[in-house]
């Protein structure tokens, strides 16, 4: 049961990671087109800064679930290498509970602003270019919940099965 | 406003969590949230600060530089440019002692100008240079030390993730910081060169002087050479466009990164990188840059806590009471960086210390740009020292030779971090090394 849910969470995290990768390429293309338009045609694209700025936050959050699953968050490896198998299970469970707490807090805190943004059709940006705020705010909430859920799965795996392996990376060198 | 007890408690909890292997993002985020909740006496207020920071912290055009420069470096790495640069420099240095080690330094310097992370260079040159050095009977420790040591060039020479993060945290222009990194990067390469030539002259045996089968593996066909030249030329143009564009003010760093990505993509396609390879480059970019962006989000929570909790003032008083000579204060900072470098990665060190050290350095008269370069070089030195020198571990991970133990690599790296600390001293006494080029912008 736990592993079925785990595979599902892994699948969702992977999909979001691919979406983020495509978005990143789009951002690069958009910036280049903007530079070319400005230099050659003297005609910059309006609102590019807003699109890129919001895009970067979306890209970061879409990668979040996957980053959690592969243990991609930067940490000191000094203690785990000095612990026995039992100690590592306890450590992993405690550390991942803290991760669960942080992303649950972010989701909880961002919930209200998201609901408000949806209810009042909140917009942001310069007068010439307005972006609705609800898509980004929803991405933040949804991806934080996914991250918290992935941490919960890591905790459950450690506590119930003594399993502290991290997901193998799909992209190998 | 929290008292000194609050400051001490927060710092101890933070360091404790990080030493217990809690990811730095989580340690920073939780400490900041509960610290702010304690200071304001309200979970609601802390919550709205958290929501606000998550939404606003990296929602800016400038943050696109991180994934874009990482992606540019990934494309270039996969195109085999590091190998091309190495061969070209290697061939042009025929008569010098310690030639293969020199080519490693030179290759790293140029490769560093198109990649933003030391780890990429350390891994690439372990695979390219180490087998050659072994064939030429180099002492293993000397060979691996030169690879791990010269990888530090990548973080100093722009575009560098460390320079970007420093610029964001210290609110300095990233373009100016990039330009400031160029001259110290050249000086550092020169110092490595002088060291290797001197060492190889004094102890030729360590650099394989006894071997004479040198010419055997150097007969290559002309087409391979041509490919190498094209690769080298592509990298040269990329450097000119990206750094030149920033220096001349034609591009913002973000624009330079965007253009650089597409240029690097064309170069990678031209060099025959498969579609699968390109896809992996994009995925790898996400893997490297997403955690960095999250660190920046929680770092902003942390700087709010530092300001509101009076922690910055507390630590500044502590430093100034230790001695008010600027060199003394700088010395303590370098010690702190060196110490932290034993446990955590460079980006985390910058996030933890720069919000406190930056204003302090400015108040005792250091130029912020020179201080940034000093800090990055000092933190780089920590990447080469035990127990957790990141460059050393990368080199170890990239080679399969069972004789090459971590201790061997750490031993070989010692001269290089001593040289890095010499560079710190040089910039501290002659800040112009870092500030001269940006002053011409």
PDB file of C-alpha atoms in Angstrom, chain A residues 17-18 20-22 24-25 27-29 31-35 38-39 48-50 52-54 56-57 59-64 66-67 70 72-80 82 91-92 95-103 105-111 113 122 124 132-133 136-137 140 144 151 169-173, chain B residues 17-27 29-30 33-34 43-44 46-48 50-51 54-56 58-61 63-65 67-68 71 74-75 78 127 250-252 254-262 265 279-280 282-287 289-295 297-298 342-345 347-348 387-388:
ATOM      1  CA  UNK A  17      10.004  18.025 -13.122  1.00  0.00           C
ATOM      2  CA  UNK A  18       9.642  17.565 -16.895  1.00  0.00           C
ATOM      3  CA  UNK A  20       9.665  22.640 -15.239  1.00  0.00           C
ATOM      4  CA  UNK A  21      12.443  21.649 -17.650  1.00  0.00           C
ATOM      5  CA  UNK A  22      10.357  22.653 -20.643  1.00  0.00           C
ATOM      6  CA  UNK A  24      13.174  26.664 -18.373  1.00  0.00           C
ATOM      7  CA  UNK A  25      13.982  26.256 -22.062  1.00  0.00           C
ATOM      8  CA  UNK A  27      12.435  31.191 -20.528  1.00  0.00           C
ATOM      9  CA  UNK A  28      15.829  31.008 -22.265  1.00  0.00           C
ATOM     10  CA  UNK A  29      14.185  31.360 -25.679  1.00  0.00           C
ATOM     11  CA  UNK A  31      14.960  36.161 -23.131  1.00  0.00           C
ATOM     12  CA  UNK A  32      16.941  35.667 -26.328  1.00  0.00           C
ATOM     13  CA  UNK A  33      14.036  36.738 -28.504  1.00  0.00           C
ATOM     14  CA  UNK A  34      13.667  39.823 -26.326  1.00  0.00           C
ATOM     15  CA  UNK A  35      17.365  40.670 -26.684  1.00  0.00           C
ATOM     16  CA  UNK A  38      15.585  45.049 -28.796  1.00  0.00           C
ATOM     17  CA  UNK A  39      18.976  45.132 -30.536  1.00  0.00           C
ATOM     18  CA  UNK A  48       9.062  40.014 -20.363  1.00  0.00           C
ATOM     19  CA  UNK A  49      10.463  40.791 -16.916  1.00  0.00           C
ATOM     20  CA  UNK A  50       7.122  39.853 -15.278  1.00  0.00           C
ATOM     21  CA  UNK A  52      10.399  35.553 -16.459  1.00  0.00           C
ATOM     22  CA  UNK A  53      10.132  36.552 -12.789  1.00  0.00           C
ATOM     23  CA  UNK A  54       6.942  34.550 -12.246  1.00  0.00           C
ATOM     24  CA  UNK A  56      11.331  31.252 -12.209  1.00  0.00           C
ATOM     25  CA  UNK A  57       9.213  30.790  -9.078  1.00  0.00           C
ATOM     26  CA  UNK A  59      10.028  26.398 -12.205  1.00  0.00           C
ATOM     27  CA  UNK A  60      11.558  26.240  -8.716  1.00  0.00           C
ATOM     28  CA  UNK A  61       8.342  24.964  -7.109  1.00  0.00           C
ATOM     29  CA  UNK A  62       7.617  22.413  -9.837  1.00  0.00           C
ATOM     30  CA  UNK A  63      11.062  20.916  -9.182  1.00  0.00           C
ATOM     31  CA  UNK A  64      10.467  20.818  -5.437  1.00  0.00           C
ATOM     32  CA  UNK A  66      11.470  15.714  -7.120  1.00  0.00           C
ATOM     33  CA  UNK A  67      14.273  17.511  -5.245  1.00  0.00           C
ATOM     34  CA  UNK A  70      16.150  12.406  -4.470  1.00  0.00           C
ATOM     35  CA  UNK A  72      18.667  16.976  -3.417  1.00  0.00           C
ATOM     36  CA  UNK A  73      18.487  19.564  -0.634  1.00  0.00           C
ATOM     37  CA  UNK A  74      21.997  20.563   0.393  1.00  0.00           C
ATOM     38  CA  UNK A  75      22.998  19.205   3.779  1.00  0.00           C
ATOM     39  CA  UNK A  76      26.020  18.293   5.873  1.00  0.00           C
ATOM     40  CA  UNK A  77      26.872  14.613   5.406  1.00  0.00           C
ATOM     41  CA  UNK A  78      29.167  14.425   8.409  1.00  0.00           C
ATOM     42  CA  UNK A  79      26.769  12.757  10.855  1.00  0.00           C
ATOM     43  CA  UNK A  80      25.032  10.163   8.603  1.00  0.00           C
ATOM     44  CA  UNK A  82      29.248   8.111  11.161  1.00  0.00           C
ATOM     45  CA  UNK A  91      17.996  10.414  11.823  1.00  0.00           C
ATOM     46  CA  UNK A  92      16.223  10.214   8.460  1.00  0.00           C
ATOM     47  CA  UNK A  95      15.071  15.133   9.595  1.00  0.00           C
ATOM     48  CA  UNK A  96      12.236  14.357   7.171  1.00  0.00           C
ATOM     49  CA  UNK A  97       9.629  15.188   9.845  1.00  0.00           C
ATOM     50  CA  UNK A  98      11.216  18.635  10.059  1.00  0.00           C
ATOM     51  CA  UNK A  99      10.971  18.923   6.276  1.00  0.00           C
ATOM     52  CA  UNK A 100       7.333  17.891   6.479  1.00  0.00           C
ATOM     53  CA  UNK A 101       6.746  20.575   9.118  1.00  0.00           C
ATOM     54  CA  UNK A 102       8.378  23.342   7.063  1.00  0.00           C
ATOM     55  CA  UNK A 103       6.483  22.672   3.841  1.00  0.00           C
ATOM     56  CA  UNK A 105       3.752  25.527   7.290  1.00  0.00           C
ATOM     57  CA  UNK A 106       4.392  27.111   3.889  1.00  0.00           C
ATOM     58  CA  UNK A 107       1.235  25.503   2.463  1.00  0.00           C
ATOM     59  CA  UNK A 108      -0.795  26.569   5.517  1.00  0.00           C
ATOM     60  CA  UNK A 109       0.518  30.145   5.413  1.00  0.00           C
ATOM     61  CA  UNK A 110       0.053  30.483   1.642  1.00  0.00           C
ATOM     62  CA  UNK A 111      -3.501  29.068   1.657  1.00  0.00           C
ATOM     63  CA  UNK A 113      -3.463  34.514   0.144  1.00  0.00           C
ATOM     64  CA  UNK A 122      -5.993  39.862  -7.987  1.00  0.00           C
ATOM     65  CA  UNK A 124      -0.082  42.561 -10.434  1.00  0.00           C
ATOM     66  CA  UNK A 132      -3.095  37.432 -12.465  1.00  0.00           C
ATOM     67  CA  UNK A 133      -1.524  36.283  -9.190  1.00  0.00           C
ATOM     68  CA  UNK A 136       1.588  31.302  -9.091  1.00  0.00           C
ATOM     69  CA  UNK A 137      -0.007  31.255  -5.650  1.00  0.00           C
ATOM     70  CA  UNK A 140       3.167  27.369  -4.477  1.00  0.00           C
ATOM     71  CA  UNK A 144       4.408  22.638  -1.072  1.00  0.00           C
ATOM     72  CA  UNK A 151       8.573  13.981   3.241  1.00  0.00           C
ATOM     73  CA  UNK A 169      18.067   9.743 -10.277  1.00  0.00           C
ATOM     74  CA  UNK A 170      16.625   9.253 -13.705  1.00  0.00           C
ATOM     75  CA  UNK A 171      19.325  11.335 -15.335  1.00  0.00           C
ATOM     76  CA  UNK A 172      22.693   9.649 -14.987  1.00  0.00           C
ATOM     77  CA  UNK A 173      25.985  10.970 -16.246  1.00  0.00           C
TER      78      UNK A 173
ATOM     79  CA  UNK B  17      20.454  21.395  13.290  1.00  0.00           C
ATOM     80  CA  UNK B  18      22.876  21.768  10.397  1.00  0.00           C
ATOM     81  CA  UNK B  19      25.487  19.574  12.096  1.00  0.00           C
ATOM     82  CA  UNK B  20      22.743  16.973  12.675  1.00  0.00           C
ATOM     83  CA  UNK B  21      22.424  16.794   8.907  1.00  0.00           C
ATOM     84  CA  UNK B  22      19.131  18.703   8.644  1.00  0.00           C
ATOM     85  CA  UNK B  23      19.131  20.244   5.140  1.00  0.00           C
ATOM     86  CA  UNK B  24      20.152  23.893   5.364  1.00  0.00           C
ATOM     87  CA  UNK B  25      16.905  25.020   3.709  1.00  0.00           C
ATOM     88  CA  UNK B  26      14.815  23.341   6.407  1.00  0.00           C
ATOM     89  CA  UNK B  27      17.028  24.487   9.278  1.00  0.00           C
ATOM     90  CA  UNK B  29      13.202  28.010   7.306  1.00  0.00           C
ATOM     91  CA  UNK B  30      12.100  26.516  10.624  1.00  0.00           C
ATOM     92  CA  UNK B  33       9.631  30.913  11.279  1.00  0.00           C
ATOM     93  CA  UNK B  34       9.654  29.986  14.964  1.00  0.00           C
ATOM     94  CA  UNK B  43       2.024  32.469  14.704  1.00  0.00           C
ATOM     95  CA  UNK B  44      -0.276  34.417  12.367  1.00  0.00           C
ATOM     96  CA  UNK B  46       5.098  34.726  11.295  1.00  0.00           C
ATOM     97  CA  UNK B  47       2.833  32.824   8.886  1.00  0.00           C
ATOM     98  CA  UNK B  48       2.057  35.858   6.800  1.00  0.00           C
ATOM     99  CA  UNK B  50       6.440  33.177   5.519  1.00  0.00           C
ATOM    100  CA  UNK B  51       3.770  33.289   2.801  1.00  0.00           C
ATOM    101  CA  UNK B  54       7.803  32.433  -0.389  1.00  0.00           C
ATOM    102  CA  UNK B  55       5.867  34.428  -2.950  1.00  0.00           C
ATOM    103  CA  UNK B  56       8.209  37.387  -3.324  1.00  0.00           C
ATOM    104  CA  UNK B  58      12.830  34.909  -5.870  1.00  0.00           C
ATOM    105  CA  UNK B  59      10.092  36.475  -8.007  1.00  0.00           C
ATOM    106  CA  UNK B  60      12.491  38.709  -9.895  1.00  0.00           C
ATOM    107  CA  UNK B  61      13.995  38.775 -13.353  1.00  0.00           C
ATOM    108  CA  UNK B  63      16.978  35.044 -10.380  1.00  0.00           C
ATOM    109  CA  UNK B  64      16.685  33.501 -13.829  1.00  0.00           C
ATOM    110  CA  UNK B  65      20.489  33.747 -14.023  1.00  0.00           C
ATOM    111  CA  UNK B  67      19.155  28.045 -13.755  1.00  0.00           C
ATOM    112  CA  UNK B  68      20.219  29.622 -17.044  1.00  0.00           C
ATOM    113  CA  UNK B  71      22.088  25.039 -18.022  1.00  0.00           C
ATOM    114  CA  UNK B  74      25.647  21.646 -18.593  1.00  0.00           C
ATOM    115  CA  UNK B  75      25.355  21.997 -22.376  1.00  0.00           C
ATOM    116  CA  UNK B  78      28.348  17.615 -22.517  1.00  0.00           C
ATOM    117  CA  UNK B 127      38.233  11.944 -16.222  1.00  0.00           C
ATOM    118  CA  UNK B 250      25.100  45.449 -23.621  1.00  0.00           C
ATOM    119  CA  UNK B 251      23.490  42.669 -21.563  1.00  0.00           C
ATOM    120  CA  UNK B 252      22.212  42.335 -18.056  1.00  0.00           C
ATOM    121  CA  UNK B 254      20.102  37.500 -17.091  1.00  0.00           C
ATOM    122  CA  UNK B 255      20.123  38.393 -20.784  1.00  0.00           C
ATOM    123  CA  UNK B 256      23.702  37.199 -21.157  1.00  0.00           C
ATOM    124  CA  UNK B 257      22.672  33.897 -19.563  1.00  0.00           C
ATOM    125  CA  UNK B 258      19.648  33.485 -21.847  1.00  0.00           C
ATOM    126  CA  UNK B 259      21.674  34.184 -24.979  1.00  0.00           C
ATOM    127  CA  UNK B 260      24.501  32.009 -23.631  1.00  0.00           C
ATOM    128  CA  UNK B 261      22.135  29.057 -23.164  1.00  0.00           C
ATOM    129  CA  UNK B 262      20.992  29.112 -26.776  1.00  0.00           C
ATOM    130  CA  UNK B 265      22.862  24.593 -27.227  1.00  0.00           C
ATOM    131  CA  UNK B 279      17.493  16.281 -22.176  1.00  0.00           C
ATOM    132  CA  UNK B 280      19.722  15.055 -19.376  1.00  0.00           C
ATOM    133  CA  UNK B 282      18.090  20.163 -18.726  1.00  0.00           C
ATOM    134  CA  UNK B 283      17.052  17.700 -16.008  1.00  0.00           C
ATOM    135  CA  UNK B 284      20.418  17.975 -14.293  1.00  0.00           C
ATOM    136  CA  UNK B 285      19.994  21.747 -14.308  1.00  0.00           C
ATOM    137  CA  UNK B 286      16.753  21.412 -12.375  1.00  0.00           C
ATOM    138  CA  UNK B 287      18.413  19.097  -9.900  1.00  0.00           C
ATOM    139  CA  UNK B 289      19.280  24.877  -9.360  1.00  0.00           C
ATOM    140  CA  UNK B 290      15.967  24.124  -7.595  1.00  0.00           C
ATOM    141  CA  UNK B 291      17.609  23.544  -4.180  1.00  0.00           C
ATOM    142  CA  UNK B 292      19.640  26.744  -4.691  1.00  0.00           C
ATOM    143  CA  UNK B 293      16.502  28.781  -5.365  1.00  0.00           C
ATOM    144  CA  UNK B 294      14.846  27.359  -2.240  1.00  0.00           C
ATOM    145  CA  UNK B 295      17.914  28.219  -0.200  1.00  0.00           C
ATOM    146  CA  UNK B 297      13.859  31.833  -0.278  1.00  0.00           C
ATOM    147  CA  UNK B 298      14.580  30.652   3.247  1.00  0.00           C
ATOM    148  CA  UNK B 342      34.556  21.772   6.806  1.00  0.00           C
ATOM    149  CA  UNK B 343      30.867  20.912   7.209  1.00  0.00           C
ATOM    150  CA  UNK B 344      28.618  22.600   4.691  1.00  0.00           C
ATOM    151  CA  UNK B 345      28.622  23.701   1.076  1.00  0.00           C
ATOM    152  CA  UNK B 347      26.247  28.471  -0.990  1.00  0.00           C
ATOM    153  CA  UNK B 348      24.939  27.695   2.492  1.00  0.00           C
ATOM    154  CA  UNK B 387      36.772  16.410   6.480  1.00  0.00           C
ATOM    155  CA  UNK B 388      34.287  17.526   3.829  1.00  0.00           C
TER     156      UNK B 388
END
